[in-house]
Amino acid sequence: MGWLIKFLRDDRVLFGYLAINAVGWLLGLRVLLKKWRDDAEIKPVQPKTQYITQETEDALKLSTLDTLLGHYNQSIRETAAKIVCDRAVNDRETVDLLLWGITRGDYDERMRNLRALATITDPQSLERLHRWKAYAALVRCLELCLDPGQEVLDDEDWDEYSLRDMAEKLCLMFISQLVSCYDAEKLIKAKFIDKWLAKQNWGVSEQDRQRNFAQYMRCRSNRITDIVASIRGTHSGREALEKAGLLPASSSSSDSDPEDNLPFIERFSVLLPGNINLNNLRDDEQARLLLRSLQQGVQTAEEQRVRHRHREAIVLNDGSRPVNSDDIIQRPESPS
């Protein structure tokens, strides 16, 4: 026991004990103060997420919605605007009033109604416009937007769609969305081709109109070409285009493409540079022979199928070495 008494009387042990005791007190005091601080902190109450039910939305009066549309909070304004648009697009009388407005002669009135119609409609509510009355109103609005001084649409390198009237582009936007979601039968019955498409400046003579129209469909990619492509996909649409003089009369074969009736040199002109005159090619005998040989080189569907079958091959390689000719197994050629 003597060594223990001697150890306890050592000053170094006493100082070590006091140091450990002080550090322990400091740590304990820090923990207690931190806990007291956390308990004394007043935390703000988190707002609960509240959703507007359909009953609450239907109970809102117009005066209340008008007040909410002028609220300083953007989220409240957007919600109020969405409620107003949903009410308007689901109200048949409101939609009919807007459709009537886009057929008026005053340009500003047509634009106001078109913008309102574009605001309240979305892909989910587009079916409200899939009826004959809406198609007829859109076609009438397009008819009022016709430009008497329109240039001939014969330039294959320039797309004039971006320079068209805004009201015209809005109507074409609606029609393009409708024919892409549904069919083009109601649009054809609304005489879209006779009242607007055929009145575009395709040229003077029937041959010029057909050539410029085919060139426009081949070289452009806009809403007009999308709409016409949907129309050409139906039998009644092709008949209407032929009746309007935009397509040549169908041949005896109903499966032939009307564009195949165009001269081969016109279809081949897409691949030629712009500085080559097609009239000179028609007069040049060597050029005519070259184009005729290219046309004769076009194979039938059966010949193309046989060539594709001859090109079929199987490659067997596990990836451990580069592919060589020994890994390729080709179909044996059939005797001629």
XYZ file of C-alpha atoms in Angstrom:
336
model
C 0.000 0.000 0.000
C 2.990 2.260 0.385
C 3.424 2.596 -3.340
C -0.232 3.664 -3.695
C 0.119 6.408 -1.102
C 3.301 7.536 -2.772
C 1.552 7.563 -6.156
C -1.368 9.633 -4.889
C 0.940 12.164 -3.274
C 2.729 12.752 -6.579
C 2.078 16.284 -7.901
C 1.907 15.102 -11.503
C -0.952 12.746 -10.743
C -2.800 15.521 -8.926
C -2.394 17.935 -11.835
C -3.511 15.260 -14.326
C -6.635 14.546 -12.287
C -7.505 18.222 -12.106
C -6.991 18.621 -15.872
C -9.206 15.642 -16.700
C -11.844 16.859 -14.272
C -11.825 20.359 -15.819
C -12.130 19.011 -19.368
C -15.000 16.754 -18.316
C -16.828 19.636 -16.690
C -16.388 21.780 -19.790
C -17.678 19.069 -22.117
C -20.643 18.344 -19.886
C -21.466 22.025 -19.585
C -21.277 22.409 -23.374
C -23.696 19.527 -23.900
C -26.144 20.940 -21.371
C -25.994 24.425 -22.884
C -26.522 23.058 -26.390
C -29.532 21.073 -25.265
C -30.967 24.090 -23.479
C -30.423 26.220 -26.595
C -32.209 23.714 -28.823
C -35.149 23.495 -26.445
C -35.415 27.270 -26.164
C -35.339 27.849 -29.961
C -38.679 28.880 -31.442
C -38.976 27.164 -34.812
C -41.352 28.595 -37.436
C -44.366 26.484 -38.192
C -44.065 24.892 -41.625
C -47.103 25.648 -43.783
C -49.132 22.628 -44.726
C -49.575 21.922 -48.411
C -53.170 22.522 -49.346
C -54.748 21.506 -52.632
C -57.768 23.111 -54.222
C -60.465 20.538 -54.732
C -62.792 20.589 -57.699
C -65.670 21.685 -55.484
C -63.657 24.631 -54.173
C -62.598 25.558 -57.695
C -66.174 25.471 -58.972
C -67.340 27.575 -56.035
C -65.006 30.462 -56.885
C -66.900 33.435 -58.280
C -65.737 35.480 -61.241
C -65.079 38.468 -59.002
C -62.863 36.307 -56.790
C -60.942 34.988 -59.777
C -60.524 38.519 -61.080
C -59.008 39.521 -57.747
C -56.703 36.488 -57.706
C -55.481 37.287 -61.222
C -54.093 40.553 -59.841
C -52.482 38.983 -56.768
C -48.841 39.779 -56.043
C -47.976 36.072 -55.654
C -47.087 34.544 -59.014
C -48.201 31.041 -58.025
C -51.641 32.327 -57.093
C -51.887 34.213 -60.385
C -50.922 31.107 -62.375
C -53.446 28.965 -60.501
C -56.204 31.501 -61.089
C -55.318 31.741 -64.785
C -55.408 27.948 -65.089
C -58.858 27.847 -63.490
C -60.138 30.528 -65.868
C -58.731 28.698 -68.915
C -60.221 25.375 -67.804
C -63.620 26.965 -67.329
C -63.460 28.671 -70.717
C -62.378 25.633 -72.733
C -65.027 23.435 -71.097
C -67.748 25.972 -71.829
C -69.179 25.222 -75.279
C -70.699 28.675 -75.582
C -67.367 30.396 -74.886
C -65.527 28.295 -77.473
C -68.244 28.959 -80.051
C -67.984 32.675 -79.345
C -64.225 32.604 -79.934
C -64.689 30.598 -83.137
C -67.216 33.149 -84.304
C -64.746 35.914 -83.493
C -61.977 34.494 -85.690
C -64.274 34.698 -88.708
C -64.879 38.449 -88.400
C -63.575 40.832 -91.014
C -61.726 43.060 -88.546
C -58.121 41.887 -88.268
C -57.621 43.024 -84.655
C -60.751 41.216 -83.541
C -59.603 38.028 -85.258
C -56.201 38.228 -83.577
C -57.724 38.771 -80.127
C -59.935 35.729 -80.496
C -57.124 33.617 -81.959
C -54.792 34.491 -79.085
C -57.530 33.756 -76.554
C -58.223 30.421 -78.243
C -54.515 29.568 -78.208
C -54.309 30.491 -74.514
C -57.145 28.311 -73.269
C -56.353 25.215 -75.352
C -53.721 22.595 -74.637
C -53.067 19.055 -75.940
C -55.587 17.640 -73.452
C -58.377 20.005 -74.514
C -57.639 19.954 -78.242
C -60.502 17.539 -78.823
C -62.926 20.423 -78.161
C -61.912 21.778 -81.577
C -62.258 18.482 -83.423
C -65.637 19.287 -84.921
C -66.799 20.632 -88.232
C -67.678 24.079 -86.882
C -64.131 24.643 -85.623
C -62.579 23.485 -88.901
C -64.920 25.734 -90.886
C -64.042 28.727 -88.692
C -60.298 28.118 -89.062
C -60.614 27.773 -92.833
C -62.673 30.971 -92.991
C -60.005 32.788 -90.982
C -57.351 31.518 -93.393
C -59.463 32.692 -96.303
C -59.582 36.185 -94.810
C -55.778 36.148 -94.475
C -55.150 35.586 -98.192
C -52.636 38.025 -99.643
C -53.580 39.265 -103.137
C -49.996 40.362 -103.775
C -48.373 37.058 -102.859
C -45.338 36.111 -104.922
C -45.228 32.912 -106.922
C -44.109 29.984 -104.760
C -41.517 28.760 -107.248
C -38.282 29.298 -105.303
C -37.066 25.970 -103.969
C -34.309 27.513 -101.826
C -36.418 29.949 -99.805
C -39.133 29.104 -97.294
C -41.602 31.951 -96.932
C -43.494 30.404 -93.996
C -41.781 32.513 -91.319
C -42.896 35.697 -93.111
C -46.553 34.731 -93.289
C -49.173 36.609 -91.310
C -49.392 35.745 -87.611
C -53.117 35.020 -87.805
C -52.462 32.653 -90.692
C -49.728 30.847 -88.767
C -51.959 30.477 -85.702
C -54.704 28.885 -87.800
C -52.192 26.553 -89.448
C -50.872 25.644 -85.999
C -54.343 24.591 -84.843
C -55.002 22.649 -88.053
C -51.615 20.918 -87.947
C -52.172 19.770 -84.373
C -55.683 18.566 -85.168
C -54.746 16.541 -88.256
C -51.757 15.037 -86.440
C -53.971 13.849 -83.569
C -57.023 12.958 -85.642
C -57.726 12.570 -89.363
C -58.068 15.169 -92.101
C -61.573 14.256 -93.273
C -63.311 17.134 -91.500
C -60.691 19.545 -92.782
C -61.313 18.358 -96.336
C -65.076 18.714 -95.872
C -64.490 22.275 -94.655
C -62.985 22.942 -98.138
C -59.524 23.799 -96.891
C -58.088 22.989 -100.318
C -60.578 24.998 -102.376
C -60.793 28.029 -100.094
C -57.143 28.464 -99.134
C -54.587 25.981 -100.455
C -55.605 26.255 -104.112
C -55.686 30.063 -103.841
C -51.992 30.250 -103.007
C -49.919 31.659 -105.844
C -48.650 28.415 -107.348
C -48.470 29.878 -110.839
C -50.642 30.751 -113.811
C -50.811 27.661 -115.985
C -51.903 24.282 -114.718
C -48.501 22.769 -115.439
C -46.724 25.498 -113.460
C -49.105 25.064 -110.539
C -48.538 21.326 -110.388
C -44.768 21.660 -110.735
C -44.475 24.403 -108.098
C -46.777 22.544 -105.725
C -44.772 19.321 -106.070
C -41.534 21.271 -105.616
C -42.920 22.987 -102.507
C -43.898 19.664 -100.972
C -40.507 18.179 -101.802
C -38.259 21.033 -100.666
C -40.145 22.493 -97.690
C -40.687 21.286 -94.158
C -43.281 23.393 -92.357
C -46.848 23.171 -91.105
C -48.291 23.525 -94.601
C -46.417 20.490 -95.892
C -47.408 18.523 -92.784
C -51.078 19.331 -93.348
C -50.933 18.515 -97.061
C -49.160 15.229 -96.302
C -52.050 14.243 -94.028
C -54.548 15.249 -96.709
C -52.743 13.276 -99.416
C -52.894 10.228 -97.186
C -56.656 10.003 -97.734
C -58.521 9.117 -100.902
C -60.852 12.107 -100.664
C -57.875 14.387 -100.076
C -56.106 13.248 -103.242
C -59.302 13.701 -105.216
C -59.705 17.239 -103.866
C -56.096 18.086 -104.749
C -56.577 16.746 -108.264
C -59.832 18.658 -108.640
C -58.077 21.855 -107.539
C -55.409 21.304 -110.189
C -52.552 20.877 -107.724
C -51.967 17.236 -108.617
C -52.180 15.617 -112.038
C -55.042 13.253 -112.672
C -54.423 9.755 -111.352
C -53.421 7.109 -113.862
C -55.114 3.753 -114.250
C -52.917 2.323 -111.506
C -54.285 3.552 -108.211
C -51.078 2.694 -106.357
C -48.865 5.034 -108.353
C -47.613 8.208 -106.737
C -48.899 11.360 -108.483
C -45.429 12.844 -108.230
C -44.124 10.051 -110.467
C -46.058 11.622 -113.350
C -43.738 14.617 -113.283
C -40.944 14.608 -115.834
C -37.871 12.804 -114.602
C -35.694 15.814 -115.295
C -37.819 17.897 -112.883
C -37.395 15.378 -110.061
C -33.688 15.023 -110.820
C -33.274 18.813 -110.620
C -33.126 18.609 -106.809
C -29.667 17.049 -107.099
C -28.365 19.615 -109.592
C -26.564 22.847 -108.656
C -28.585 26.023 -108.835
C -26.520 27.503 -111.678
C -27.539 24.768 -114.151
C -30.412 25.711 -116.426
C -32.912 22.901 -116.948
C -33.893 24.260 -120.353
C -30.329 23.753 -121.549
C -30.434 20.179 -120.298
C -33.571 19.531 -122.300
C -31.871 20.810 -125.454
C -28.594 18.970 -124.850
C -28.751 15.512 -126.425
C -25.916 14.087 -124.301
C -27.549 15.294 -121.095
C -30.838 13.747 -122.165
C -29.115 10.423 -122.817
C -27.437 10.576 -119.411
C -30.696 11.289 -117.603
C -32.451 8.558 -119.576
C -29.777 6.064 -118.562
C -30.195 7.094 -114.925
C -33.928 6.633 -115.193
C -33.537 3.220 -116.781
C -31.144 2.257 -114.006
C -33.958 2.423 -111.471
C -34.747 -1.143 -110.484
C -38.043 -2.722 -109.758
C -39.083 -3.723 -106.256
C -38.379 -7.394 -106.975
C -34.878 -6.649 -108.239
C -34.147 -4.549 -105.177
C -35.394 -7.341 -102.911
C -33.102 -9.857 -104.620
C -30.133 -7.501 -104.315
C -30.844 -6.998 -100.620
C -30.992 -10.758 -100.084
C -27.659 -11.185 -101.859
C -26.107 -8.591 -99.567
C -27.278 -10.350 -96.405
C -24.476 -11.798 -94.274
C -23.800 -13.131 -90.774
C -20.743 -12.072 -88.763
C -19.495 -14.585 -86.180
C -16.933 -13.034 -83.844
C -16.668 -13.201 -80.049
C -14.761 -9.922 -79.824
C -11.417 -11.460 -78.899
C -9.878 -10.617 -82.284
C -10.470 -8.183 -85.121
C -13.145 -9.058 -87.641
C -11.789 -10.511 -90.873
C -13.214 -12.105 -93.984
C -13.249 -15.572 -92.393
C -15.842 -14.396 -89.846
C -18.341 -13.313 -92.526
C -20.801 -15.912 -93.806
C -22.652 -14.721 -96.904
C -25.712 -16.153 -98.568
C -24.715 -18.289 -101.565
C -25.654 -16.756 -104.881
C -28.682 -18.329 -106.501
C -28.180 -19.659 -110.018
C -29.477 -17.293 -112.658
